[in-house]
């Protein structure tokens, strides 16, 4: 995660801009002018505020959010691992650095049914590829890992992104 | 609810190049679509048409800023439920009706519904979880992140 060097607090106008754009940018020639009209500020101010939110990490990026399935990633495996607490942070960074891991987090265990504390998302074209990649993760974790599992997604039930009330 | 896209909905080669190029760094200039279109040697009208079409076909789920609400005082939390198969559709509809549910996936496990809550305040998470439990009559298990090792939101099309 990037370090926070810039004040990431939002004022009321930032929040209105967030509410106005969280569903998407207007698809018109001058989208920032359209937002400016909607919010009653200038287009320069819209651009300045978006840039500031990018700089401080409130906006991760601006662009296209693809549906994994539609671009061929039909095997979406949430791999979960029970890793020694003393080593999970060191190993989590290494797992996250693998080129095929798109998200990697430490999360609480839910004993006894859920012993896993390391989550690594692997998006692939098929389940064999996910299995091969998980084998690589298993090698990396070695004897620090006691057990693991993988949960494949079988349907996207919802994917709207966040919707903060305006 | 939708599963894998059907073949006629798949992006063509130009769509794929656009998806790969547009997963970040959309220009903050007066006419950003024109600037992108020029780089692709297409008209602005074609770019807008392709984006609209990909959104309509659900090749793209969104086109715009991706917010990291935690940086703005809010919270994201992964949560899961164990939903009986016979009740799955009802529960999915009830869970998805909450605007705080940013995305939701069915997964093949005893914990078969996994969703992410996004709220404007950290307290909003506990309130939403309690409300989902009341609405569905089922327990919700929260898996808040304790450490983030890596997040990459871009995928090659």
PDB file of C-alpha atoms in Angstrom:
ATOM      1  CA  UNK A   1       0.000   0.000   0.000  1.00  0.00           C
ATOM      2  CA  UNK A   2       1.282   3.465  -0.820  1.00  0.00           C
ATOM      3  CA  UNK A   3       2.313   5.693   2.028  1.00  0.00           C
ATOM      4  CA  UNK A   4      -0.053   8.513   2.860  1.00  0.00           C
ATOM      5  CA  UNK A   5       1.921  11.715   2.525  1.00  0.00           C
ATOM      6  CA  UNK A   6      -0.875  13.976   1.501  1.00  0.00           C
ATOM      7  CA  UNK A   7      -3.908  14.904   3.531  1.00  0.00           C
ATOM      8  CA  UNK A   8      -6.632  12.578   2.317  1.00  0.00           C
ATOM      9  CA  UNK A   9      -9.534  14.260   4.100  1.00  0.00           C
ATOM     10  CA  UNK A  10     -12.401  15.114   1.816  1.00  0.00           C
ATOM     11  CA  UNK A  11     -14.526  18.209   2.017  1.00  0.00           C
ATOM     12  CA  UNK A  12     -18.201  18.401   1.104  1.00  0.00           C
ATOM     13  CA  UNK A  13     -17.450  19.203  -2.548  1.00  0.00           C
ATOM     14  CA  UNK A  14     -15.079  16.213  -2.825  1.00  0.00           C
ATOM     15  CA  UNK A  15     -17.842  14.017  -1.464  1.00  0.00           C
ATOM     16  CA  UNK A  16     -20.333  15.393  -3.966  1.00  0.00           C
ATOM     17  CA  UNK A  17     -17.788  14.708  -6.710  1.00  0.00           C
ATOM     18  CA  UNK A  18     -17.375  11.153  -5.398  1.00  0.00           C
ATOM     19  CA  UNK A  19     -21.133  10.587  -5.392  1.00  0.00           C
ATOM     20  CA  UNK A  20     -21.405  12.062  -8.895  1.00  0.00           C
ATOM     21  CA  UNK A  21     -18.661   9.829 -10.360  1.00  0.00           C
ATOM     22  CA  UNK A  22     -18.808   6.557  -8.389  1.00  0.00           C
ATOM     23  CA  UNK A  23     -21.181   5.092 -10.993  1.00  0.00           C
ATOM     24  CA  UNK A  24     -18.938   6.244 -13.834  1.00  0.00           C
ATOM     25  CA  UNK A  25     -17.747   9.273 -15.774  1.00  0.00           C
ATOM     26  CA  UNK A  26     -20.144  10.917 -18.242  1.00  0.00           C
ATOM     27  CA  UNK A  27     -19.431   9.574 -21.726  1.00  0.00           C
ATOM     28  CA  UNK A  28     -19.596  12.889 -23.535  1.00  0.00           C
ATOM     29  CA  UNK A  29     -16.850  14.905 -25.231  1.00  0.00           C
ATOM     30  CA  UNK A  30     -16.242  17.108 -22.221  1.00  0.00           C
ATOM     31  CA  UNK A  31     -17.045  14.900 -19.209  1.00  0.00           C
ATOM     32  CA  UNK A  32     -15.416  17.165 -16.633  1.00  0.00           C
ATOM     33  CA  UNK A  33     -17.398  20.150 -17.909  1.00  0.00           C
ATOM     34  CA  UNK A  34     -20.556  18.069 -17.521  1.00  0.00           C
ATOM     35  CA  UNK A  35     -19.603  17.250 -13.918  1.00  0.00           C
ATOM     36  CA  UNK A  36     -18.765  20.899 -13.271  1.00  0.00           C
ATOM     37  CA  UNK A  37     -22.216  21.967 -14.475  1.00  0.00           C
ATOM     38  CA  UNK A  38     -23.845  19.309 -12.344  1.00  0.00           C
ATOM     39  CA  UNK A  39     -21.926  20.352  -9.213  1.00  0.00           C
ATOM     40  CA  UNK A  40     -21.935  24.107  -9.792  1.00  0.00           C
ATOM     41  CA  UNK A  41     -18.141  24.455  -9.839  1.00  0.00           C
ATOM     42  CA  UNK A  42     -15.653  25.069 -12.659  1.00  0.00           C
ATOM     43  CA  UNK A  43     -14.170  22.287 -14.785  1.00  0.00           C
ATOM     44  CA  UNK A  44     -10.721  23.339 -13.546  1.00  0.00           C
ATOM     45  CA  UNK A  45     -11.858  22.696 -10.015  1.00  0.00           C
ATOM     46  CA  UNK A  46     -13.210  19.260 -10.978  1.00  0.00           C
ATOM     47  CA  UNK A  47      -9.838  18.374 -12.525  1.00  0.00           C
ATOM     48  CA  UNK A  48      -7.900  19.768  -9.567  1.00  0.00           C
ATOM     49  CA  UNK A  49     -10.005  17.813  -7.072  1.00  0.00           C
ATOM     50  CA  UNK A  50      -9.776  14.541  -9.035  1.00  0.00           C
ATOM     51  CA  UNK A  51      -6.002  14.971  -9.326  1.00  0.00           C
ATOM     52  CA  UNK A  52      -5.703  15.610  -5.594  1.00  0.00           C
ATOM     53  CA  UNK A  53      -7.770  12.521  -4.764  1.00  0.00           C
ATOM     54  CA  UNK A  54      -5.510  10.479  -7.083  1.00  0.00           C
ATOM     55  CA  UNK A  55      -2.405  11.907  -5.424  1.00  0.00           C
ATOM     56  CA  UNK A  56      -3.570  11.009  -1.924  1.00  0.00           C
ATOM     57  CA  UNK A  57      -4.886   7.572  -2.881  1.00  0.00           C
ATOM     58  CA  UNK A  58      -8.600   8.233  -2.329  1.00  0.00           C
ATOM     59  CA  UNK A  59      -8.900   7.401  -6.037  1.00  0.00           C
ATOM     60  CA  UNK A  60      -6.812   4.363  -6.952  1.00  0.00           C
ATOM     61  CA  UNK A  61      -7.132   5.011 -10.664  1.00  0.00           C
ATOM     62  CA  UNK A  62      -9.497   6.374 -13.300  1.00  0.00           C
ATOM     63  CA  UNK A  63     -10.497   4.156 -16.192  1.00  0.00           C
ATOM     64  CA  UNK A  64     -12.152   0.937 -17.268  1.00  0.00           C
ATOM     65  CA  UNK A  65     -13.194  -1.759 -14.794  1.00  0.00           C
ATOM     66  CA  UNK A  66     -13.500  -5.001 -16.795  1.00  0.00           C
ATOM     67  CA  UNK A  67     -15.722  -7.938 -15.969  1.00  0.00           C
ATOM     68  CA  UNK A  68     -13.203 -10.747 -15.387  1.00  0.00           C
ATOM     69  CA  UNK A  69     -15.352 -13.361 -17.104  1.00  0.00           C
ATOM     70  CA  UNK A  70     -15.878 -11.293 -20.234  1.00  0.00           C
ATOM     71  CA  UNK A  71     -12.154 -10.851 -20.841  1.00  0.00           C
ATOM     72  CA  UNK A  72     -11.411 -14.547 -20.442  1.00  0.00           C
ATOM     73  CA  UNK A  73     -10.604 -14.933 -16.745  1.00  0.00           C
ATOM     74  CA  UNK A  74     -13.204 -17.610 -16.216  1.00  0.00           C
ATOM     75  CA  UNK A  75     -11.368 -19.309 -13.334  1.00  0.00           C
ATOM     76  CA  UNK A  76     -11.309 -16.912 -10.405  1.00  0.00           C
ATOM     77  CA  UNK A  77      -9.828 -18.683  -7.434  1.00  0.00           C
ATOM     78  CA  UNK A  78      -9.736 -17.193  -3.972  1.00  0.00           C
ATOM     79  CA  UNK A  79      -6.878 -19.230  -2.522  1.00  0.00           C
ATOM     80  CA  UNK A  80      -6.733 -19.336   1.277  1.00  0.00           C
ATOM     81  CA  UNK A  81      -3.848 -20.522   3.418  1.00  0.00           C
ATOM     82  CA  UNK A  82      -3.256 -21.288   7.079  1.00  0.00           C
ATOM     83  CA  UNK A  83       0.174 -19.768   7.610  1.00  0.00           C
ATOM     84  CA  UNK A  84       2.263 -19.611  10.777  1.00  0.00           C
ATOM     85  CA  UNK A  85       1.521 -16.261  12.459  1.00  0.00           C
ATOM     86  CA  UNK A  86       5.207 -15.630  13.041  1.00  0.00           C
ATOM     87  CA  UNK A  87       5.929 -15.813   9.302  1.00  0.00           C
ATOM     88  CA  UNK A  88       2.736 -14.701   7.580  1.00  0.00           C
ATOM     89  CA  UNK A  89       3.762 -11.065   7.089  1.00  0.00           C
ATOM     90  CA  UNK A  90       7.119 -11.909   5.533  1.00  0.00           C
ATOM     91  CA  UNK A  91       5.542 -14.589   3.306  1.00  0.00           C
ATOM     92  CA  UNK A  92       2.442 -12.540   2.474  1.00  0.00           C
ATOM     93  CA  UNK A  93       4.620  -9.894   0.849  1.00  0.00           C
ATOM     94  CA  UNK A  94       6.331 -12.599  -1.235  1.00  0.00           C
ATOM     95  CA  UNK A  95       3.013 -14.181  -2.304  1.00  0.00           C
ATOM     96  CA  UNK A  96       1.659 -10.732  -3.196  1.00  0.00           C
ATOM     97  CA  UNK A  97       4.725 -10.148  -5.376  1.00  0.00           C
ATOM     98  CA  UNK A  98       3.952 -13.176  -7.599  1.00  0.00           C
ATOM     99  CA  UNK A  99       2.895 -11.787 -10.968  1.00  0.00           C
ATOM    100  CA  UNK A 100      -0.368 -13.746 -11.092  1.00  0.00           C
ATOM    101  CA  UNK A 101      -1.642 -12.747  -7.622  1.00  0.00           C
ATOM    102  CA  UNK A 102      -3.994  -9.763  -7.963  1.00  0.00           C
ATOM    103  CA  UNK A 103      -4.915  -9.240  -4.302  1.00  0.00           C
ATOM    104  CA  UNK A 104      -3.205 -10.555  -1.181  1.00  0.00           C
ATOM    105  CA  UNK A 105      -4.342  -9.930   2.384  1.00  0.00           C
ATOM    106  CA  UNK A 106      -4.001 -11.207   5.925  1.00  0.00           C
ATOM    107  CA  UNK A 107      -7.413 -11.754   7.546  1.00  0.00           C
ATOM    108  CA  UNK A 108      -8.602 -13.208  10.869  1.00  0.00           C
ATOM    109  CA  UNK A 109      -9.117 -16.945  11.262  1.00  0.00           C
ATOM    110  CA  UNK A 110     -12.592 -18.208  12.191  1.00  0.00           C
ATOM    111  CA  UNK A 111     -11.758 -21.351  14.141  1.00  0.00           C
ATOM    112  CA  UNK A 112     -12.531 -24.174  13.941  1.00  0.00           C
ATOM    113  CA  UNK A 113     -14.154 -24.069  10.490  1.00  0.00           C
ATOM    114  CA  UNK A 114     -11.916 -21.461   8.950  1.00  0.00           C
ATOM    115  CA  UNK A 115      -8.228 -21.814   9.860  1.00  0.00           C
ATOM    116  CA  UNK A 116      -7.001 -19.629   6.976  1.00  0.00           C
ATOM    117  CA  UNK A 117      -5.302 -16.286   7.572  1.00  0.00           C
ATOM    118  CA  UNK A 118      -3.732 -15.535   4.164  1.00  0.00           C
ATOM    119  CA  UNK A 119      -5.930 -14.783   1.137  1.00  0.00           C
ATOM    120  CA  UNK A 120      -4.438 -14.624  -2.380  1.00  0.00           C
ATOM    121  CA  UNK A 121      -6.691 -14.034  -5.389  1.00  0.00           C
ATOM    122  CA  UNK A 122      -5.642 -15.858  -8.558  1.00  0.00           C
ATOM    123  CA  UNK A 123      -7.446 -14.958 -11.809  1.00  0.00           C
ATOM    124  CA  UNK A 124      -6.775 -17.434 -14.625  1.00  0.00           C
ATOM    125  CA  UNK A 125      -8.155 -18.765 -17.879  1.00  0.00           C
ATOM    126  CA  UNK A 126      -8.960 -22.188 -16.404  1.00  0.00           C
ATOM    127  CA  UNK A 127      -8.844 -24.150 -13.162  1.00  0.00           C
ATOM    128  CA  UNK A 128      -5.762 -26.163 -14.163  1.00  0.00           C
ATOM    129  CA  UNK A 129      -3.845 -22.911 -14.419  1.00  0.00           C
ATOM    130  CA  UNK A 130      -5.111 -21.825 -10.989  1.00  0.00           C
ATOM    131  CA  UNK A 131      -4.015 -25.186  -9.556  1.00  0.00           C
ATOM    132  CA  UNK A 132      -0.543 -24.828 -11.093  1.00  0.00           C
ATOM    133  CA  UNK A 133      -0.203 -21.342  -9.673  1.00  0.00           C
ATOM    134  CA  UNK A 134      -1.373 -22.484  -6.260  1.00  0.00           C
ATOM    135  CA  UNK A 135       1.313 -25.180  -6.370  1.00  0.00           C
ATOM    136  CA  UNK A 136       3.836 -22.369  -6.803  1.00  0.00           C
ATOM    137  CA  UNK A 137       2.407 -20.550  -3.791  1.00  0.00           C
ATOM    138  CA  UNK A 138       2.555 -23.793  -1.778  1.00  0.00           C
ATOM    139  CA  UNK A 139       6.248 -24.173  -2.602  1.00  0.00           C
ATOM    140  CA  UNK A 140       6.900 -20.594  -1.549  1.00  0.00           C
ATOM    141  CA  UNK A 141       5.064 -21.043   1.765  1.00  0.00           C
ATOM    142  CA  UNK A 142       6.755 -24.386   2.490  1.00  0.00           C
ATOM    143  CA  UNK A 143       6.350 -25.759   5.990  1.00  0.00           C
ATOM    144  CA  UNK A 144       4.978 -22.433   7.283  1.00  0.00           C
ATOM    145  CA  UNK A 145       1.660 -23.463   5.712  1.00  0.00           C
ATOM    146  CA  UNK A 146      -0.459 -26.064   7.514  1.00  0.00           C
ATOM    147  CA  UNK A 147      -3.422 -26.302   5.128  1.00  0.00           C
ATOM    148  CA  UNK A 148      -5.063 -24.492   2.241  1.00  0.00           C
ATOM    149  CA  UNK A 149      -8.151 -24.389   0.067  1.00  0.00           C
ATOM    150  CA  UNK A 150      -9.448 -22.598  -3.010  1.00  0.00           C
ATOM    151  CA  UNK A 151     -12.900 -21.089  -3.532  1.00  0.00           C
ATOM    152  CA  UNK A 152     -13.823 -20.619  -7.178  1.00  0.00           C
ATOM    153  CA  UNK A 153     -16.411 -18.029  -8.074  1.00  0.00           C
ATOM    154  CA  UNK A 154     -19.301 -19.574  -9.992  1.00  0.00           C
ATOM    155  CA  UNK A 155     -21.352 -16.401 -10.541  1.00  0.00           C
ATOM    156  CA  UNK A 156     -20.988 -12.657 -10.195  1.00  0.00           C
ATOM    157  CA  UNK A 157     -24.058 -11.740  -8.167  1.00  0.00           C
ATOM    158  CA  UNK A 158     -23.262  -8.016  -8.091  1.00  0.00           C
ATOM    159  CA  UNK A 159     -20.383  -5.786  -9.187  1.00  0.00           C
ATOM    160  CA  UNK A 160     -21.346  -2.155  -8.964  1.00  0.00           C
ATOM    161  CA  UNK A 161     -18.434  -0.847  -6.915  1.00  0.00           C
ATOM    162  CA  UNK A 162     -19.031   1.377  -3.957  1.00  0.00           C
ATOM    163  CA  UNK A 163     -22.137   3.541  -3.681  1.00  0.00           C
ATOM    164  CA  UNK A 164     -21.837   6.113  -0.950  1.00  0.00           C
ATOM    165  CA  UNK A 165     -25.080   7.952  -0.251  1.00  0.00           C
ATOM    166  CA  UNK A 166     -25.092  11.526  -1.517  1.00  0.00           C
TER     167      UNK A 166
ATOM    168  CA  UNK B   1     -27.024 -12.269 -12.115  1.00  0.00           C
ATOM    169  CA  UNK B   2     -24.827 -13.424 -14.990  1.00  0.00           C
ATOM    170  CA  UNK B   3     -22.223 -16.088 -15.538  1.00  0.00           C
ATOM    171  CA  UNK B   4     -19.521 -16.190 -18.170  1.00  0.00           C
ATOM    172  CA  UNK B   5     -20.205 -13.859 -21.074  1.00  0.00           C
ATOM    173  CA  UNK B   6     -21.643 -15.512 -24.143  1.00  0.00           C
ATOM    174  CA  UNK B   7     -19.365 -15.537 -27.218  1.00  0.00           C
ATOM    175  CA  UNK B   8     -21.213 -12.844 -29.155  1.00  0.00           C
ATOM    176  CA  UNK B   9     -20.664 -10.524 -26.218  1.00  0.00           C
ATOM    177  CA  UNK B  10     -16.923 -11.000 -26.168  1.00  0.00           C
ATOM    178  CA  UNK B  11     -14.772  -7.975 -26.844  1.00  0.00           C
ATOM    179  CA  UNK B  12     -13.098  -7.833 -30.249  1.00  0.00           C
ATOM    180  CA  UNK B  13      -9.386  -7.127 -30.712  1.00  0.00           C
ATOM    181  CA  UNK B  14      -9.867  -3.357 -30.638  1.00  0.00           C
ATOM    182  CA  UNK B  15     -11.985  -3.582 -27.474  1.00  0.00           C
ATOM    183  CA  UNK B  16      -9.227  -5.647 -25.849  1.00  0.00           C
ATOM    184  CA  UNK B  17      -6.586  -3.077 -26.719  1.00  0.00           C
ATOM    185  CA  UNK B  18      -8.820  -0.377 -25.251  1.00  0.00           C
ATOM    186  CA  UNK B  19      -9.414  -2.366 -22.056  1.00  0.00           C
ATOM    187  CA  UNK B  20      -5.678  -2.935 -21.626  1.00  0.00           C
ATOM    188  CA  UNK B  21      -4.849   0.701 -22.237  1.00  0.00           C
ATOM    189  CA  UNK B  22      -7.668   2.235 -20.216  1.00  0.00           C
ATOM    190  CA  UNK B  23      -7.388   0.544 -16.834  1.00  0.00           C
ATOM    191  CA  UNK B  24      -5.839   3.664 -15.389  1.00  0.00           C
ATOM    192  CA  UNK B  25      -4.398   7.051 -16.277  1.00  0.00           C
ATOM    193  CA  UNK B  26      -7.519   8.281 -18.057  1.00  0.00           C
ATOM    194  CA  UNK B  27      -6.478  11.842 -18.965  1.00  0.00           C
ATOM    195  CA  UNK B  28      -7.543  14.746 -16.790  1.00  0.00           C
ATOM    196  CA  UNK B  29      -7.939  17.174 -19.707  1.00  0.00           C
ATOM    197  CA  UNK B  30     -10.928  18.984 -21.186  1.00  0.00           C
ATOM    198  CA  UNK B  31     -11.522  16.401 -23.955  1.00  0.00           C
ATOM    199  CA  UNK B  32     -10.094  13.138 -22.618  1.00  0.00           C
ATOM    200  CA  UNK B  33     -11.969  10.811 -24.973  1.00  0.00           C
ATOM    201  CA  UNK B  34     -10.652  12.685 -27.996  1.00  0.00           C
ATOM    202  CA  UNK B  35      -7.098  12.384 -26.668  1.00  0.00           C
ATOM    203  CA  UNK B  36      -7.465   8.625 -26.130  1.00  0.00           C
ATOM    204  CA  UNK B  37      -9.202   8.156 -29.487  1.00  0.00           C
ATOM    205  CA  UNK B  38      -6.357   9.916 -31.301  1.00  0.00           C
ATOM    206  CA  UNK B  39      -3.826   7.571 -29.713  1.00  0.00           C
ATOM    207  CA  UNK B  40      -5.901   4.677 -31.071  1.00  0.00           C
ATOM    208  CA  UNK B  41      -6.334   6.273 -34.474  1.00  0.00           C
ATOM    209  CA  UNK B  42     -10.112   6.211 -34.151  1.00  0.00           C
ATOM    210  CA  UNK B  43     -12.743   8.907 -33.924  1.00  0.00           C
ATOM    211  CA  UNK B  44     -13.973  10.145 -30.574  1.00  0.00           C
ATOM    212  CA  UNK B  45     -17.445   8.972 -31.600  1.00  0.00           C
ATOM    213  CA  UNK B  46     -16.190   5.414 -32.149  1.00  0.00           C
ATOM    214  CA  UNK B  47     -14.433   5.367 -28.775  1.00  0.00           C
ATOM    215  CA  UNK B  48     -17.565   6.578 -26.983  1.00  0.00           C
ATOM    216  CA  UNK B  49     -19.657   4.043 -28.873  1.00  0.00           C
ATOM    217  CA  UNK B  50     -17.268   1.211 -27.961  1.00  0.00           C
ATOM    218  CA  UNK B  51     -17.237   2.185 -24.282  1.00  0.00           C
ATOM    219  CA  UNK B  52     -21.035   2.438 -24.180  1.00  0.00           C
ATOM    220  CA  UNK B  53     -21.345  -0.889 -25.941  1.00  0.00           C
ATOM    221  CA  UNK B  54     -18.892  -2.639 -23.594  1.00  0.00           C
ATOM    222  CA  UNK B  55     -20.752  -1.235 -20.590  1.00  0.00           C
ATOM    223  CA  UNK B  56     -24.073  -2.331 -22.015  1.00  0.00           C
ATOM    224  CA  UNK B  57     -22.762  -5.851 -22.724  1.00  0.00           C
ATOM    225  CA  UNK B  58     -21.189  -5.928 -19.234  1.00  0.00           C
ATOM    226  CA  UNK B  59     -17.694  -6.430 -20.664  1.00  0.00           C
ATOM    227  CA  UNK B  60     -16.934  -3.420 -18.490  1.00  0.00           C
ATOM    228  CA  UNK B  61     -18.697  -3.082 -15.168  1.00  0.00           C
ATOM    229  CA  UNK B  62     -17.827   0.603 -14.876  1.00  0.00           C
ATOM    230  CA  UNK B  63     -15.830   3.391 -16.481  1.00  0.00           C
ATOM    231  CA  UNK B  64     -14.604   6.065 -14.115  1.00  0.00           C
ATOM    232  CA  UNK B  65     -12.728   6.618 -10.851  1.00  0.00           C
ATOM    233  CA  UNK B  66     -12.096   3.655  -8.570  1.00  0.00           C
ATOM    234  CA  UNK B  67     -12.340   4.955  -5.019  1.00  0.00           C
ATOM    235  CA  UNK B  68     -10.354   3.629  -2.062  1.00  0.00           C
ATOM    236  CA  UNK B  69     -12.906   4.727   0.528  1.00  0.00           C
ATOM    237  CA  UNK B  70     -10.645   3.835   3.473  1.00  0.00           C
ATOM    238  CA  UNK B  71      -8.438   6.773   2.477  1.00  0.00           C
ATOM    239  CA  UNK B  72     -11.458   9.007   2.902  1.00  0.00           C
ATOM    240  CA  UNK B  73     -12.482   7.772   6.336  1.00  0.00           C
ATOM    241  CA  UNK B  74     -14.693   4.923   5.151  1.00  0.00           C
ATOM    242  CA  UNK B  75     -14.320   1.175   5.264  1.00  0.00           C
ATOM    243  CA  UNK B  76     -14.230  -1.892   2.994  1.00  0.00           C
ATOM    244  CA  UNK B  77     -14.823  -5.313   4.555  1.00  0.00           C
ATOM    245  CA  UNK B  78     -15.024  -8.790   3.023  1.00  0.00           C
ATOM    246  CA  UNK B  79     -17.881 -10.860   4.446  1.00  0.00           C
ATOM    247  CA  UNK B  80     -19.286 -14.311   3.823  1.00  0.00           C
ATOM    248  CA  UNK B  81     -22.451 -16.285   4.445  1.00  0.00           C
ATOM    249  CA  UNK B  82     -23.444 -19.909   4.413  1.00  0.00           C
ATOM    250  CA  UNK B  83     -26.656 -19.881   2.372  1.00  0.00           C
ATOM    251  CA  UNK B  84     -28.815 -22.997   1.855  1.00  0.00           C
ATOM    252  CA  UNK B  85     -29.066 -23.710  -1.902  1.00  0.00           C
ATOM    253  CA  UNK B  86     -32.854 -23.591  -1.851  1.00  0.00           C
ATOM    254  CA  UNK B  87     -32.738 -20.045  -0.460  1.00  0.00           C
ATOM    255  CA  UNK B  88     -29.836 -18.778  -2.490  1.00  0.00           C
ATOM    256  CA  UNK B  89     -31.740 -16.560  -4.902  1.00  0.00           C
ATOM    257  CA  UNK B  90     -33.833 -14.954  -2.197  1.00  0.00           C
ATOM    258  CA  UNK B  91     -30.802 -14.240  -0.030  1.00  0.00           C
ATOM    259  CA  UNK B  92     -28.758 -12.934  -3.000  1.00  0.00           C
ATOM    260  CA  UNK B  93     -31.547 -10.484  -3.832  1.00  0.00           C
ATOM    261  CA  UNK B  94     -31.793  -9.356  -0.209  1.00  0.00           C
ATOM    262  CA  UNK B  95     -28.032  -8.894   0.145  1.00  0.00           C
ATOM    263  CA  UNK B  96     -27.634  -7.169  -3.234  1.00  0.00           C
ATOM    264  CA  UNK B  97     -30.409  -4.715  -2.342  1.00  0.00           C
ATOM    265  CA  UNK B  98     -28.036  -3.072   0.150  1.00  0.00           C
ATOM    266  CA  UNK B  99     -26.188  -0.193  -1.560  1.00  0.00           C
ATOM    267  CA  UNK B 100     -23.288  -0.908   0.818  1.00  0.00           C
ATOM    268  CA  UNK B 101     -22.703  -4.224  -1.023  1.00  0.00           C
ATOM    269  CA  UNK B 102     -20.147  -3.224  -3.663  1.00  0.00           C
ATOM    270  CA  UNK B 103     -19.754  -6.680  -5.170  1.00  0.00           C
ATOM    271  CA  UNK B 104     -20.931 -10.160  -4.424  1.00  0.00           C
ATOM    272  CA  UNK B 105     -19.756 -13.545  -5.714  1.00  0.00           C
ATOM    273  CA  UNK B 106     -21.120 -17.037  -5.427  1.00  0.00           C
ATOM    274  CA  UNK B 107     -18.310 -19.461  -4.550  1.00  0.00           C
ATOM    275  CA  UNK B 108     -18.226 -23.244  -4.357  1.00  0.00           C
ATOM    276  CA  UNK B 109     -17.681 -23.774  -0.644  1.00  0.00           C
ATOM    277  CA  UNK B 110     -19.851 -24.208   2.454  1.00  0.00           C
ATOM    278  CA  UNK B 111     -19.405 -20.439   2.804  1.00  0.00           C
ATOM    279  CA  UNK B 112     -20.953 -19.889  -0.615  1.00  0.00           C
ATOM    280  CA  UNK B 113     -21.679 -16.158  -0.742  1.00  0.00           C
ATOM    281  CA  UNK B 114     -18.792 -13.663  -0.491  1.00  0.00           C
ATOM    282  CA  UNK B 115     -19.345  -9.945  -0.718  1.00  0.00           C
ATOM    283  CA  UNK B 116     -17.532  -6.694  -0.035  1.00  0.00           C
ATOM    284  CA  UNK B 117     -19.151  -3.956   2.013  1.00  0.00           C
ATOM    285  CA  UNK B 118     -18.133  -0.350   1.399  1.00  0.00           C
ATOM    286  CA  UNK B 119     -19.373   2.267   3.859  1.00  0.00           C
ATOM    287  CA  UNK B 120     -18.673   5.951   4.391  1.00  0.00           C
ATOM    288  CA  UNK B 121     -17.732   5.342   8.043  1.00  0.00           C
ATOM    289  CA  UNK B 122     -16.172   2.376   9.904  1.00  0.00           C
ATOM    290  CA  UNK B 123     -19.312   2.088  12.092  1.00  0.00           C
ATOM    291  CA  UNK B 124     -21.324   1.610   8.922  1.00  0.00           C
ATOM    292  CA  UNK B 125     -19.866  -1.889   8.518  1.00  0.00           C
ATOM    293  CA  UNK B 126     -21.244  -3.277  11.784  1.00  0.00           C
ATOM    294  CA  UNK B 127     -24.600  -1.593  11.171  1.00  0.00           C
ATOM    295  CA  UNK B 128     -24.846  -3.043   7.674  1.00  0.00           C
ATOM    296  CA  UNK B 129     -23.846  -6.530   8.820  1.00  0.00           C
ATOM    297  CA  UNK B 130     -26.520  -6.406  11.521  1.00  0.00           C
ATOM    298  CA  UNK B 131     -29.112  -5.221   8.989  1.00  0.00           C
ATOM    299  CA  UNK B 132     -28.184  -8.005   6.531  1.00  0.00           C
ATOM    300  CA  UNK B 133     -28.518 -10.587   9.316  1.00  0.00           C
ATOM    301  CA  UNK B 134     -31.989  -9.260  10.156  1.00  0.00           C
ATOM    302  CA  UNK B 135     -33.067  -9.133   6.490  1.00  0.00           C
ATOM    303  CA  UNK B 136     -31.846 -12.625   5.625  1.00  0.00           C
ATOM    304  CA  UNK B 137     -32.166 -14.424   8.953  1.00  0.00           C
ATOM    305  CA  UNK B 138     -28.645 -15.811   8.465  1.00  0.00           C
ATOM    306  CA  UNK B 139     -25.348 -15.024  10.210  1.00  0.00           C
ATOM    307  CA  UNK B 140     -22.742 -12.929   8.388  1.00  0.00           C
ATOM    308  CA  UNK B 141     -19.058 -13.657   8.965  1.00  0.00           C
ATOM    309  CA  UNK B 142     -16.767 -10.661   8.565  1.00  0.00           C
ATOM    310  CA  UNK B 143     -13.194 -11.049   7.356  1.00  0.00           C
ATOM    311  CA  UNK B 144     -11.723  -7.582   7.828  1.00  0.00           C
ATOM    312  CA  UNK B 145      -8.253  -7.217   6.392  1.00  0.00           C
ATOM    313  CA  UNK B 146      -5.505  -7.073   8.978  1.00  0.00           C
ATOM    314  CA  UNK B 147      -2.741  -6.429   6.471  1.00  0.00           C
ATOM    315  CA  UNK B 148      -2.760  -5.636   2.762  1.00  0.00           C
ATOM    316  CA  UNK B 149       0.249  -7.184   1.035  1.00  0.00           C
ATOM    317  CA  UNK B 150      -0.666  -6.402  -2.548  1.00  0.00           C
ATOM    318  CA  UNK B 151      -3.559  -5.091  -4.638  1.00  0.00           C
ATOM    319  CA  UNK B 152      -3.484  -4.873  -8.414  1.00  0.00           C
ATOM    320  CA  UNK B 153      -6.730  -3.918 -10.043  1.00  0.00           C
ATOM    321  CA  UNK B 154      -5.560  -4.275 -13.637  1.00  0.00           C
ATOM    322  CA  UNK B 155      -6.106  -7.412 -15.698  1.00  0.00           C
ATOM    323  CA  UNK B 156      -4.792  -8.027 -19.188  1.00  0.00           C
ATOM    324  CA  UNK B 157      -7.632  -8.617 -21.656  1.00  0.00           C
TER     325      UNK B 157
END
